[in-house]
Amino acid sequence: IVRRGETISREVAGLLTRMEIFPLEVGLNLRAVVNHGTYYPPEVLAVDLDALRAELARSARRSLALALEVGYAAKETTPLLLERAHRRALALAVEASYPTKETAASLFAKALRQAKAVSEITGH
């Protein structure tokens, strides 16, 4: 009558009730577990979902950072690796005073700073 995940209409709910089919929420409430002679009390078995989600998010961030650090190319890291490589190449080009369309503004700013520093030192 209803597929998994579909919303049950009032008409279908009424029909199911007349057939004595009632909705259930099924779960497991562990009071303790014994595994190979080791007893685990309920406080050890409890799962803090918020803490679990936070730890999962933290682990995902750390794994991304590690992948970026070692230069591991994957669908998730390639755009970030290319962006980092571009920034480093641009910084290297500016440091080496290599003129391009992308470095021109930075090179002019660098030259002005250097000229100002020379002017302050020499008084001219």
Tab-separated table of C-alpha atoms in Angstrom:
chain	number	residue	atom	x	y	z
A	1	ILE	CA	0.000	0.000	0.000
A	2	VAL	CA	2.818	2.382	0.931
A	3	ARG	CA	6.452	2.230	-0.108
A	4	ARG	CA	9.296	2.809	2.320
A	5	GLY	CA	9.924	6.510	2.933
A	6	GLU	CA	6.540	7.655	1.593
A	7	THR	CA	4.191	9.743	3.710
A	8	ILE	CA	1.108	7.826	4.803
A	9	SER	CA	-2.127	9.623	3.942
A	10	ARG	CA	-5.054	9.812	6.380
A	11	GLU	CA	-7.043	7.376	4.244
A	12	VAL	CA	-4.257	4.786	4.222
A	13	ALA	CA	-3.643	5.295	7.962
A	14	GLY	CA	-7.354	4.675	8.619
A	15	LEU	CA	-7.300	1.536	6.476
A	16	LEU	CA	-4.188	0.220	8.246
A	17	THR	CA	-5.775	0.901	11.645
A	18	ARG	CA	-8.906	-1.047	10.653
A	19	MET	CA	-6.588	-3.904	9.667
A	20	GLU	CA	-4.962	-3.570	13.134
A	21	ILE	CA	-1.635	-2.517	11.641
A	22	PHE	CA	-0.151	0.200	13.819
A	23	PRO	CA	3.006	2.275	13.361
A	24	LEU	CA	5.929	1.197	15.487
A	25	GLU	CA	9.169	2.767	16.475
A	26	VAL	CA	11.665	-0.013	16.937
A	27	GLY	CA	14.841	0.426	18.901
A	28	LEU	CA	17.195	-1.289	21.263
A	29	ASN	CA	17.704	-0.099	24.823
A	30	LEU	CA	20.804	-1.866	26.096
A	31	ARG	CA	21.080	-2.222	29.828
A	32	ALA	CA	24.433	-3.967	29.663
A	33	VAL	CA	26.505	-6.176	27.409
A	34	VAL	CA	28.746	-9.101	28.198
A	35	ASN	CA	31.260	-9.968	25.510
A	36	HIS	CA	33.763	-12.792	26.030
A	37	GLY	CA	33.369	-12.446	29.767
A	38	THR	CA	33.793	-8.655	29.827
A	39	TYR	CA	30.882	-6.675	31.288
A	40	TYR	CA	30.017	-3.296	29.736
A	41	PRO	CA	27.657	-1.113	31.833
A	42	PRO	CA	25.072	1.230	30.234
A	43	GLU	CA	27.173	4.387	30.653
A	44	VAL	CA	29.899	2.820	28.495
A	45	LEU	CA	27.357	1.853	25.831
A	46	ALA	CA	25.665	5.265	25.631
A	47	VAL	CA	26.355	7.206	22.436
A	48	ASP	CA	26.429	11.008	22.508
A	49	LEU	CA	25.277	11.835	18.974
A	50	ASP	CA	26.322	15.497	19.183
A	51	ALA	CA	29.825	14.528	20.303
A	52	LEU	CA	29.969	11.854	17.607
A	53	ARG	CA	28.956	14.372	14.906
A	54	ALA	CA	31.508	16.895	16.186
A	55	GLU	CA	34.273	14.278	16.196
A	56	LEU	CA	33.339	13.167	12.685
A	57	ALA	CA	33.457	16.781	11.432
A	58	ARG	CA	36.807	17.334	13.182
A	59	SER	CA	38.201	14.150	11.626
A	60	ALA	CA	37.025	15.231	8.170
A	61	ARG	CA	38.747	18.616	8.564
A	62	ARG	CA	41.961	16.973	9.753
A	63	SER	CA	41.988	14.449	6.933
A	64	LEU	CA	41.489	17.250	4.388
A	65	ALA	CA	44.342	19.216	5.968
A	66	LEU	CA	46.591	16.144	5.858
A	67	ALA	CA	45.708	15.438	2.224
A	68	LEU	CA	46.527	19.048	1.333
A	69	GLU	CA	49.790	18.964	3.284
A	70	VAL	CA	51.059	15.870	1.463
A	71	GLY	CA	49.708	17.085	-1.890
A	72	TYR	CA	47.294	14.187	-2.343
A	73	ALA	CA	45.225	14.919	-5.447
A	74	ALA	CA	41.579	13.896	-5.178
A	75	LYS	CA	38.268	15.372	-6.255
A	76	GLU	CA	37.993	17.264	-2.955
A	77	THR	CA	41.605	18.472	-2.795
A	78	THR	CA	42.548	19.284	-6.392
A	79	PRO	CA	40.866	22.733	-6.529
A	80	LEU	CA	42.496	23.686	-3.221
A	81	LEU	CA	45.898	22.361	-4.312
A	82	LEU	CA	45.718	24.331	-7.562
A	83	GLU	CA	44.719	27.485	-5.686
A	84	ARG	CA	47.635	27.069	-3.271
A	85	ALA	CA	50.077	26.408	-6.123
A	86	HIS	CA	48.855	29.540	-7.912
A	87	ARG	CA	49.304	31.684	-4.788
A	88	ARG	CA	52.815	30.323	-4.242
A	89	ALA	CA	53.796	30.831	-7.882
A	90	LEU	CA	52.495	34.401	-7.763
A	91	ALA	CA	54.420	35.112	-4.546
A	92	LEU	CA	57.584	33.620	-6.063
A	93	ALA	CA	57.184	35.714	-9.220
A	94	VAL	CA	56.784	38.896	-7.142
A	95	GLU	CA	59.778	37.994	-4.966
A	96	ALA	CA	61.877	37.374	-8.081
A	97	SER	CA	60.559	40.612	-9.647
A	98	TYR	CA	59.274	38.646	-12.631
A	99	PRO	CA	56.857	40.911	-14.527
A	100	THR	CA	53.528	39.503	-15.728
A	101	LYS	CA	50.006	40.870	-15.965
A	102	GLU	CA	49.273	39.280	-12.604
A	103	THR	CA	52.406	40.536	-10.835
A	104	ALA	CA	52.577	44.073	-12.255
A	105	ALA	CA	50.525	45.761	-9.511
A	106	SER	CA	52.423	43.971	-6.747
A	107	LEU	CA	55.775	44.779	-8.370
A	108	PHE	CA	54.904	48.490	-8.626
A	109	ALA	CA	53.815	48.512	-4.975
A	110	LYS	CA	57.045	46.731	-4.010
A	111	ALA	CA	59.115	49.275	-5.991
A	112	LEU	CA	57.308	52.186	-4.327
A	113	ARG	CA	57.943	50.725	-0.857
A	114	GLN	CA	61.616	50.242	-1.676
A	115	ALA	CA	61.915	53.762	-3.115
A	116	LYS	CA	60.258	55.203	-0.010
A	117	ALA	CA	62.644	53.256	2.230
A	118	VAL	CA	65.670	54.522	0.279
A	119	SER	CA	64.287	58.074	0.427
A	120	GLU	CA	63.835	57.878	4.197
A	121	ILE	CA	67.351	56.512	4.701
A	122	THR	CA	69.059	59.041	2.437
A	123	GLY	CA	66.814	61.985	3.225
A	124	HIS	CA	66.068	62.650	-0.452
